[in-house]
Short mmCIF file of C-alpha atoms in Angstrom, two decimals:
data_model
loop_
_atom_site.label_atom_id
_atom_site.label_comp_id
_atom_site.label_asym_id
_atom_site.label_seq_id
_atom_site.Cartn_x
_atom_site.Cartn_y
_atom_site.Cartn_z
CA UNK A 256 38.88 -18.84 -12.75
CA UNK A 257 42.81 -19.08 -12.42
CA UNK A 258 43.79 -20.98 -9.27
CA UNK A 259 47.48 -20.08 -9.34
CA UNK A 260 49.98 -22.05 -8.75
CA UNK A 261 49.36 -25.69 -7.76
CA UNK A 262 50.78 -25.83 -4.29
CA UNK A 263 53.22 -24.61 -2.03
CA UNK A 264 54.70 -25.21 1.11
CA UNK A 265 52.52 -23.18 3.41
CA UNK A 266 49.41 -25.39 1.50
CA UNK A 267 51.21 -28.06 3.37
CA UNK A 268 52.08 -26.81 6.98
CA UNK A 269 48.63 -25.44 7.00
CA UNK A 270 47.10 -29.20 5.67
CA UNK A 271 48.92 -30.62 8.11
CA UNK A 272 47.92 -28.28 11.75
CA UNK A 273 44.22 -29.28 9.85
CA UNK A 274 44.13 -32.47 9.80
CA UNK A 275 45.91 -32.54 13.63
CA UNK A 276 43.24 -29.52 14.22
CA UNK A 277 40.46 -32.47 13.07
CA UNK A 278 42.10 -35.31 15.57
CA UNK A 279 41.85 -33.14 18.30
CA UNK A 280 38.32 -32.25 17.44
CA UNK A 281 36.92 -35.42 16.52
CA UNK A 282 38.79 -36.93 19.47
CA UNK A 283 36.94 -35.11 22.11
CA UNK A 284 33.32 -35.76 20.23
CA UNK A 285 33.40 -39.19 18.61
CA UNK A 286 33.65 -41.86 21.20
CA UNK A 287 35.35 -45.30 20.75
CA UNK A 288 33.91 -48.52 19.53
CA UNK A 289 33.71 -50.79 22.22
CA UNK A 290 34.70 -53.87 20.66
CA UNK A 291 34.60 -56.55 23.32
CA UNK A 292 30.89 -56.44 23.18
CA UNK A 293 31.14 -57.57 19.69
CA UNK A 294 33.69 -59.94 18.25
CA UNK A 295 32.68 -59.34 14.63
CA UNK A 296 34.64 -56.34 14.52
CA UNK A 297 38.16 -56.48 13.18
CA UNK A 298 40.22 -54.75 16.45
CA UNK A 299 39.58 -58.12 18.55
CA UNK A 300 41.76 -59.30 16.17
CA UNK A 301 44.08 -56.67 16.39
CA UNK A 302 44.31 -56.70 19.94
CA UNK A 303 45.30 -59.97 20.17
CA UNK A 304 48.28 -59.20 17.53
CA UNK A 305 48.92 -56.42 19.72
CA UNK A 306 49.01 -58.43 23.06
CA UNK A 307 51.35 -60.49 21.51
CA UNK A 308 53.84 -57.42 20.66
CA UNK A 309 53.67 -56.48 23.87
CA UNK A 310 54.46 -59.12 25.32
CA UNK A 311 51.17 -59.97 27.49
CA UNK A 312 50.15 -63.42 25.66
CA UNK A 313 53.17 -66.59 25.01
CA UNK A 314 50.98 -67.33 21.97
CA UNK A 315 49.95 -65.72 18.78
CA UNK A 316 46.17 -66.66 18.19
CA UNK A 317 45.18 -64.20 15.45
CA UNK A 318 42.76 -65.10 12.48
CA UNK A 319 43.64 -64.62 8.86
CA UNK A 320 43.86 -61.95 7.11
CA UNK A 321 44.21 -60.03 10.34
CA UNK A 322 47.48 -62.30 11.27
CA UNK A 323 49.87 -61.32 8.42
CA UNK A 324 49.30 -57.42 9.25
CA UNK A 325 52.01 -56.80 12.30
CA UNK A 326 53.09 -53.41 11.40
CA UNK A 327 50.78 -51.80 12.88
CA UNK A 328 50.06 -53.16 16.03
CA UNK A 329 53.95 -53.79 16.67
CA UNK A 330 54.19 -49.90 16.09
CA UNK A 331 51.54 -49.18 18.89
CA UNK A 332 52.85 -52.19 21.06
CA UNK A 333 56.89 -50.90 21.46
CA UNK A 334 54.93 -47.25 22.09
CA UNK A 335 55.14 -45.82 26.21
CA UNK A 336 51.50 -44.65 26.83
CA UNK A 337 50.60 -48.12 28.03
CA UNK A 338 46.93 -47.99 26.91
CA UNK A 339 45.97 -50.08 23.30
CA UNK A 340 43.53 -47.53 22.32
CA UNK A 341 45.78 -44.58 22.64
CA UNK A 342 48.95 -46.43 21.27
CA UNK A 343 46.69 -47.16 18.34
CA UNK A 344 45.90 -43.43 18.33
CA UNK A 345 49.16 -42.70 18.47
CA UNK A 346 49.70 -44.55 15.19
CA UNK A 347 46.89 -43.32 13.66
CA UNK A 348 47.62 -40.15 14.35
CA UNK A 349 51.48 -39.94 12.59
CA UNK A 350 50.22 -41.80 9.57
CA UNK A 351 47.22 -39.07 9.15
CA UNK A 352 49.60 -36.16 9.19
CA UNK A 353 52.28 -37.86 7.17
CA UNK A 354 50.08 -39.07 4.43
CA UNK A 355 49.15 -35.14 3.61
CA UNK A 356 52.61 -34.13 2.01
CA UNK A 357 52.82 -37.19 0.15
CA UNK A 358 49.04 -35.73 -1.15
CA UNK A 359 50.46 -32.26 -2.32
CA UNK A 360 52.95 -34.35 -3.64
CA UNK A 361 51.37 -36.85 -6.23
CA UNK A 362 48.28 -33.75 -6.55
CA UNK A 363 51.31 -32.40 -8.43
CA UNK A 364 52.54 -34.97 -10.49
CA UNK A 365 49.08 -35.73 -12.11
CA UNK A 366 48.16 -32.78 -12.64
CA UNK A 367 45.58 -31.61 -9.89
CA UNK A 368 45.24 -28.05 -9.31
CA UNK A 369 45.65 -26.06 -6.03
CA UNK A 370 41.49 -25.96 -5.67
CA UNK A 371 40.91 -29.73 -6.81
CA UNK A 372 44.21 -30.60 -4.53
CA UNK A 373 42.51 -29.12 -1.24
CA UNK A 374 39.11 -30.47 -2.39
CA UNK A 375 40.69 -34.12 -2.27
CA UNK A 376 42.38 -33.55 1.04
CA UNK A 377 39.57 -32.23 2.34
CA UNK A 378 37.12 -34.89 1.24
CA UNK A 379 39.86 -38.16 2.51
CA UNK A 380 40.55 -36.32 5.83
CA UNK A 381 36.71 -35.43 6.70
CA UNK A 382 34.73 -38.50 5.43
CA UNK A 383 33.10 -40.33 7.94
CA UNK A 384 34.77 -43.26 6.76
CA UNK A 385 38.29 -41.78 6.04
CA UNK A 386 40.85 -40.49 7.52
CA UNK A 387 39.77 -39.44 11.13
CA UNK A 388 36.39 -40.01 12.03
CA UNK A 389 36.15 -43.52 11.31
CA UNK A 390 39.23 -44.42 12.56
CA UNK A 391 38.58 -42.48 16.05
CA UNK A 392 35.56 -44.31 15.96
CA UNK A 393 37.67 -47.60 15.80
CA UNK A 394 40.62 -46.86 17.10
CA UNK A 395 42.33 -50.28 17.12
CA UNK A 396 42.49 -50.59 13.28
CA UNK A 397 45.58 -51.08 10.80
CA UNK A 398 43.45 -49.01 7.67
CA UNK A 399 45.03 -45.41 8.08
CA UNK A 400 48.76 -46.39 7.10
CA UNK A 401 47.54 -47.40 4.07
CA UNK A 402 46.29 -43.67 3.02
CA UNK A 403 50.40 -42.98 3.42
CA UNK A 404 51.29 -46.37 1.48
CA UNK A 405 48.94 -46.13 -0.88
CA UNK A 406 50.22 -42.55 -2.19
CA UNK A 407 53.39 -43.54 -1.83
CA UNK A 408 53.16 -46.42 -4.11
CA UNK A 409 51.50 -44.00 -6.67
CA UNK A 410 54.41 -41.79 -6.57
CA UNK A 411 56.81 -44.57 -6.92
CA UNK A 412 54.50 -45.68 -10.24
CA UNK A 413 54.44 -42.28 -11.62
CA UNK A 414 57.95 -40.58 -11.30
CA UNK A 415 59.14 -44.15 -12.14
CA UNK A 416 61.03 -44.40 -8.67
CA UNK A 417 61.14 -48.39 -9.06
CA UNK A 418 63.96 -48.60 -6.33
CA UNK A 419 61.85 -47.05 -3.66
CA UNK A 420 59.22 -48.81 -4.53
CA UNK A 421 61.08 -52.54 -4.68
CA UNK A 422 62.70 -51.43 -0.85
CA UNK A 423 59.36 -50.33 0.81
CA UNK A 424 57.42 -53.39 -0.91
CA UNK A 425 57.88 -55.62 2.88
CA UNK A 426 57.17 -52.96 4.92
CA UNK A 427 53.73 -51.90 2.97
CA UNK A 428 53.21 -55.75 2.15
CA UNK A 429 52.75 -56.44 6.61
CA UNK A 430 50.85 -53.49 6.79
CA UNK A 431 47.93 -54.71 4.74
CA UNK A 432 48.32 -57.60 2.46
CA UNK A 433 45.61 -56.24 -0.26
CA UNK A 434 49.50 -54.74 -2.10
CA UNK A 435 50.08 -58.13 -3.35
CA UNK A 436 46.70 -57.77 -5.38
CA UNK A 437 47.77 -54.39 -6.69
CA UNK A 438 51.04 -55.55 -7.67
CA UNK A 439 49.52 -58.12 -9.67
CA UNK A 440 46.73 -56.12 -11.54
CA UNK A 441 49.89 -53.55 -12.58
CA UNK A 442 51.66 -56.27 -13.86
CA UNK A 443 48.26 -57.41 -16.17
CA UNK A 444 48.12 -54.02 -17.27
CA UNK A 445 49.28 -51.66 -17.80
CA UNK A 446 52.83 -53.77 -17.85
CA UNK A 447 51.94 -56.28 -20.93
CA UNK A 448 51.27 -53.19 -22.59
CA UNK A 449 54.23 -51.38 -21.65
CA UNK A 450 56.51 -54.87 -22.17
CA UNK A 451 55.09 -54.55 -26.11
CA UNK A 452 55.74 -50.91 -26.26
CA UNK A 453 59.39 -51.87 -25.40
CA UNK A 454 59.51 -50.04 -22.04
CA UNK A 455 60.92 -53.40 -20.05
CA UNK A 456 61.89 -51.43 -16.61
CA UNK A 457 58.45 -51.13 -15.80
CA UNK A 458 56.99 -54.34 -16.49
CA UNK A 459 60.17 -56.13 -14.61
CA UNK A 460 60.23 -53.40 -11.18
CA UNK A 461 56.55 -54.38 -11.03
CA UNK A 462 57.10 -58.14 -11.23
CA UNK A 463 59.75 -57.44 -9.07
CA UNK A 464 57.44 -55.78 -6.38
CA UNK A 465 55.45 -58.55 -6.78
CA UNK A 466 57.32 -61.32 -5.79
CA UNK A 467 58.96 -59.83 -3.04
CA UNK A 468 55.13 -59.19 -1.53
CA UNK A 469 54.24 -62.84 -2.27
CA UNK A 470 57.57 -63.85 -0.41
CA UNK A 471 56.87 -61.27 2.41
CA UNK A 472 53.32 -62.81 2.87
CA UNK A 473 55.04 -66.62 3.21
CA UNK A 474 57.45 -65.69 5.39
CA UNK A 475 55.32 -63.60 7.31
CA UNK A 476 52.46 -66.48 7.47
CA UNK A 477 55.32 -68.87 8.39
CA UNK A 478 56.27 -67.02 11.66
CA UNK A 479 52.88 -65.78 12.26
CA UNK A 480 50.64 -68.49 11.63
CA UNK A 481 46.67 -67.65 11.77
CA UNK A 482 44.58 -69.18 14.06
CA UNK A 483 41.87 -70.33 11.60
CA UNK A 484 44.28 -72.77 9.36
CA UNK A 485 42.93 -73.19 6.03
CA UNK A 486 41.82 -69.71 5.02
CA UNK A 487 43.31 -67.54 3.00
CA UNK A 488 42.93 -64.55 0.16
CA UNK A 489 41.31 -67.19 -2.40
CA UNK A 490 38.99 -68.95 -0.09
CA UNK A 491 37.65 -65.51 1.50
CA UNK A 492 36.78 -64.30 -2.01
CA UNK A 493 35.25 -67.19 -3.27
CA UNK A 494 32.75 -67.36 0.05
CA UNK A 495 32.42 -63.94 -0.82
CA UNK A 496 31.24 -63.99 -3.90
CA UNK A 497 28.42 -67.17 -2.92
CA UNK A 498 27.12 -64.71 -0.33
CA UNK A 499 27.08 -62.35 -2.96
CA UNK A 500 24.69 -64.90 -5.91
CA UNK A 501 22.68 -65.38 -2.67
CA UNK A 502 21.49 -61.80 -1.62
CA UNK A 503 21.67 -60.00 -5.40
CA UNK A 504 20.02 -56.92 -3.15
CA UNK A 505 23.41 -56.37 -2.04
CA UNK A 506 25.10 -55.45 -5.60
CA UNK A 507 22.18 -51.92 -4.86
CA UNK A 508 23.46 -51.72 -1.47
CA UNK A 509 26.99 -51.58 -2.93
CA UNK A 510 25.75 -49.06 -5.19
CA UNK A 511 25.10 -46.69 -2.61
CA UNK A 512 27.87 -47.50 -0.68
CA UNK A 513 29.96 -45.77 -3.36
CA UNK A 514 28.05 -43.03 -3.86
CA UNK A 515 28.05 -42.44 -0.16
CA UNK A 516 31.93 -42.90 0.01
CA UNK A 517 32.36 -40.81 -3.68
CA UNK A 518 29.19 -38.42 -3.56
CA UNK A 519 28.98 -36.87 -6.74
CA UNK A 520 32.72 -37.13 -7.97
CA UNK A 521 31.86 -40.67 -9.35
CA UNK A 522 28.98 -39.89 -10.81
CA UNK A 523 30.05 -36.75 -12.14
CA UNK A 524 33.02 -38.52 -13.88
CA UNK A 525 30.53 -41.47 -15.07
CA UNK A 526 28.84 -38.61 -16.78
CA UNK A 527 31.66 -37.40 -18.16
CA UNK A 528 33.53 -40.57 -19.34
CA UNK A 529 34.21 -40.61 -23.06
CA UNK A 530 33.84 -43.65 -24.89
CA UNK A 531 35.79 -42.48 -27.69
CA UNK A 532 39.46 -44.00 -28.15
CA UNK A 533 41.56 -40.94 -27.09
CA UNK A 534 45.48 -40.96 -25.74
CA UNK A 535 45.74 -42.47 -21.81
CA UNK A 536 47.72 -39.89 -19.80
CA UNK A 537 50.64 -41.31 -18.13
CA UNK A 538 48.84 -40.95 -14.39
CA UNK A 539 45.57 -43.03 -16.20
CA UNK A 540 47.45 -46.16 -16.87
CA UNK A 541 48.68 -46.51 -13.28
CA UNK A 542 45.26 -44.91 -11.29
CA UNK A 543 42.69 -46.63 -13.56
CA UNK A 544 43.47 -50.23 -12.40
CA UNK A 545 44.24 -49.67 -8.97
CA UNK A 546 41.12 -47.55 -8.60
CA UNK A 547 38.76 -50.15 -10.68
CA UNK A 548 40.86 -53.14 -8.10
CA UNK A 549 39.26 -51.08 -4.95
CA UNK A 550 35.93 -51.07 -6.73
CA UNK A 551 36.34 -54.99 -6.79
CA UNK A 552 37.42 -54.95 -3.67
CA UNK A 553 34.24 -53.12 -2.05
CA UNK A 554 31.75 -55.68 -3.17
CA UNK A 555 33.30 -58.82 -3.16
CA UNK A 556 36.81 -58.77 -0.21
CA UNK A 557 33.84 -58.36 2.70
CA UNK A 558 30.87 -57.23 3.68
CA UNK A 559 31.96 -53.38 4.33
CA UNK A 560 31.29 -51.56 1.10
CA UNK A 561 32.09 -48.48 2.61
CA UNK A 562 34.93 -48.45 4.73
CA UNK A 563 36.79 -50.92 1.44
CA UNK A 564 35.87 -48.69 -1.06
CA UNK A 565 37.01 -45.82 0.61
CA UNK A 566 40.52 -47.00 1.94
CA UNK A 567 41.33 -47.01 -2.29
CA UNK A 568 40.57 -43.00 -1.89
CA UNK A 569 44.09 -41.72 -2.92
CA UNK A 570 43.79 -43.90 -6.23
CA UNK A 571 40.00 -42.42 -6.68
CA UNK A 572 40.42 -38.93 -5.92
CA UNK A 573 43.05 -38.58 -8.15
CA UNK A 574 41.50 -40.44 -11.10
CA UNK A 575 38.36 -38.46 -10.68
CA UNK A 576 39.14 -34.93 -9.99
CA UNK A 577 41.85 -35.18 -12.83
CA UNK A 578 38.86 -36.03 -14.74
CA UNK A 579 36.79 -33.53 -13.78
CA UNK A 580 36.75 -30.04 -15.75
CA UNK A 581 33.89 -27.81 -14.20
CA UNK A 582 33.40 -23.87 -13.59
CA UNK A 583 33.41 -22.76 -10.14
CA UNK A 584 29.25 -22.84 -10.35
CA UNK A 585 29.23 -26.62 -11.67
CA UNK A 586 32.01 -27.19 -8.55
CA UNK A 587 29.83 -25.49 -6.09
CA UNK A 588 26.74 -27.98 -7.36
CA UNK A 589 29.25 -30.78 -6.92
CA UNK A 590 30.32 -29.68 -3.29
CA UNK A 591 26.37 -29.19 -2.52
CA UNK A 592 25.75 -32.69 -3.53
CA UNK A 593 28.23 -34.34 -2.51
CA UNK A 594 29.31 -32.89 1.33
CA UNK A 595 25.99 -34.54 2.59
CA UNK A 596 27.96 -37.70 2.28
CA UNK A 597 30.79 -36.90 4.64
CA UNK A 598 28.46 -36.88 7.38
CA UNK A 599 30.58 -33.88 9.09
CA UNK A 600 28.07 -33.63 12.28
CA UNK A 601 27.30 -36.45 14.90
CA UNK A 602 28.65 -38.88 15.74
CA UNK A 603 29.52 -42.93 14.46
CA UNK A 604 26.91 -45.28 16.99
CA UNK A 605 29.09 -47.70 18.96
CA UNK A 606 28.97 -50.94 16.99
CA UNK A 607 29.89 -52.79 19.83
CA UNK A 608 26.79 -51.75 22.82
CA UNK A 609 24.38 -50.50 19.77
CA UNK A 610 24.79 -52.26 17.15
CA UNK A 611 21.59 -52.03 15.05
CA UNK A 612 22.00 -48.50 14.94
CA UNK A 613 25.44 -48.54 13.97
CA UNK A 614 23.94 -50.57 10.64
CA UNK A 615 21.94 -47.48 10.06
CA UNK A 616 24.87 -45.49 8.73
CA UNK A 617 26.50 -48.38 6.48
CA UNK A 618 24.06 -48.96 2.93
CA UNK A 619 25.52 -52.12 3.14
CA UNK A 620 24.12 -53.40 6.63
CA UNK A 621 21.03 -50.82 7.02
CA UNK A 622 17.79 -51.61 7.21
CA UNK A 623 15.38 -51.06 4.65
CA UNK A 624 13.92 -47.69 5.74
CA UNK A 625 17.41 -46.53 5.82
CA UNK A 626 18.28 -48.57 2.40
CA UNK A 627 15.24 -46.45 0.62
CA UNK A 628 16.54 -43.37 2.01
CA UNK A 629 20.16 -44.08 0.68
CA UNK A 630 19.04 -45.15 -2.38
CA UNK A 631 16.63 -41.52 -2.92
CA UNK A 632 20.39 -39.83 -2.28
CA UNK A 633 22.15 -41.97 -4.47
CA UNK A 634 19.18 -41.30 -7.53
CA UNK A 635 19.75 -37.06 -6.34
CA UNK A 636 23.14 -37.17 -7.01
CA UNK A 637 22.87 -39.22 -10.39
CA UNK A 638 20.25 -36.89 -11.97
CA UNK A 639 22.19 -33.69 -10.50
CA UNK A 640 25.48 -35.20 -11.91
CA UNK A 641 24.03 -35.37 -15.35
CA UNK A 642 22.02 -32.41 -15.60
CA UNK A 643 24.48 -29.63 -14.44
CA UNK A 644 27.77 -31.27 -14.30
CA UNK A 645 29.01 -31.70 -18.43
CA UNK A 646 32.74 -30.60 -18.17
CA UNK A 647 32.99 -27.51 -20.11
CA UNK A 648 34.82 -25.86 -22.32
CA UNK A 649 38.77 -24.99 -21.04
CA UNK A 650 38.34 -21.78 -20.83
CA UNK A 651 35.97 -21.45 -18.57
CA UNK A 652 36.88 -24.26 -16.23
CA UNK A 653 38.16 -24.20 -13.07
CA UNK A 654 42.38 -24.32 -14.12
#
């Protein structure tokens, strides 16, 4: 089944009225967390950053890691609509209509066809927990910039753009501070490897990026100093990961966490990974450690499986429908499997005035009726994923 060529402008203007099609919709049906009522949620935080912006509060009193990322809520703060939630809309809205060229985009340059390029669009744009419903859900966040960023940085990685990448490295390092991670993990690997193999641009842009972040963060921490002195990336993680050796019934809650944010596209590529030494695609060495860093990420940089694992979407998507080489039956078994996971109807509980029934659609925080019920989807997929979905041969695959 021949899917023509892999994209063209009209893919994109239609993407695009879409995904602003979806805001509208999901704007008028899914109502807004309502935060005050609960101060565990991360847009008290951002509130307060925004207050700041705006001018309302003399004093900055915003927590780590929340403090370092300004971007977004001085964006919605120098906005005119005078309302936080819909100046955070606002935001959220521009990022989740520019992120979808930069998709087409990179879809290209690894090598995604037009059918697995509108499958991955689909899938980050419609997700519960991605693009739009989650974040119209909670409104007040700083996560959907980072679908544009993130994409961005993969481009930058993969046509070898190292100046772009070295001149946006501030402003994506005060959006979310999880780049500096990134950075470092490229420079590990693949950039040792590449230093040996004698290609030395890489390697150094990469360091490059790197410190530049790590200076961003310290001068960034130095005129916005967090409320709670003392913590920081290091100390999070490592309280993270006692909670973790204390409750080992989390590591199966994570496990359906990312089979709730992936569906059958993980487990379909699990099923397909080769163990067998075989040439690493230019694309691989770049998506393979970012998307492994997210899986890190989800279990031990907080308690929200979900939502973390998901925000490294661009990196996943990519790695795994590249991976992927099924007919159009096997990819109508994988949509069949796998859509039950987006959670496309109702809507996201309020966190903040019902909160135990909020838990009931996170693995991670669900009680254990719920838990057995995720974990009977998560076994579905699994079995389905190895039974029916063997790439095949190429000439029969989708192409």
């Amino acid at each position: 089944m021949k899917s023509g060529k892999i994209y063209s402008f009209s893919d994109v203007i239609l993407a695009m009225a879409l995904t602003m099609g979806g805001f509208v919709l999901f704007n008028g049906l899914q109502p807004p967390l309502q935060h005050h009522f609960n101060l565990l949620f991360d847009a008290n935080q951002y509130e307060k950053a925004y207050g700041y912006f705006s001018g309302k509060t003399e004093y900055y009193r915003v927590n780590y890691p929340f403090s370092v990322r300004i971007l977004v809520p001085w964006l919605a703060a120098h906005l005119p609509f005078g309302d936080i939630t819909e100046n955070f809309k606002a935001v959220n809205l521009l990022f989740s209509l520019a992120w979808v060229p930069l998709w087409f985009l990179v879809s290209k340059k690894v090598g995604l066809n037009r059918i697995k390029t509108w499958v991955g669009w689909f899938w980050i744009t419609f997700h519960w927990v991605g693009v739009l419903k989650g974040n119209l859900s909670d409104p007040i966040t700083v996560d959907v910039p980072i679908y544009f960023f993130q994409l961005f940085l993969a481009y930058c990685l993969i046509a070898r753009k190292w100046g772009f990448l070295l001149l946006a490295t501030p402003l994506m390092t005060i959006q979310k501070e999880s780049l500096l991670p990134l950075l470092l993990v490229l420079a590990i690997y693949p950039g040792i490897s590449l230093w040996r193999r004698h290609d030395k641009k890489a390697p150094i842009a990469i360091l490059a990026a790197f410190l530049i972040s790590l200076l961003t963060l310290k001068i960034t921490g130095h005129y916005f100093p967090p409320a709670n002195v003392g913590k920081n990336g290091a100390v999070n993680l490592f309280y993270n990961t006692l909670g973790l050796l204390g409750h080992p019934d989390l590591f199966f809650r994570w496990v359906c966490a990312i089979t709730l944010a992936y569906g059958g596209f993980l487990w379909a590529s699990i099923r397909n990974y080769s163990f067998r030494p075989s040439p690493i695609l230019s694309h691989q060495q770049w998506m393979v450690p970012l998307a492994l860093t997210y899986a890190f990420f989800s279990l031990f940089a907080g308690g929200d499986f979900t939502r973390i694992a998901f925000l490294g979407s661009p990196f996943v998507m990519l790695l795994l429908l590249r991976n992927l080489e099924l007919t159009a039956l096997q990819m109508g078994i994988l949509l069949a499997i796998s859509v039950p996971a987006m959670r496309l109807l109702g809507s996201i509980p309020d966190g903040g005035t019902d909160f135990e029934t909020w838990t009931t659609w996170y693995p991670e925080y669900a009680p254990w009726n719920w838990l057995v019920i995720y974990c009977c989807y998560t076994v579905t997929v699994v079995l389905a994923s190895w039974r029916w979905l063997k790439n095949t041969a190429s000439d029969q695959k989708i192409n």
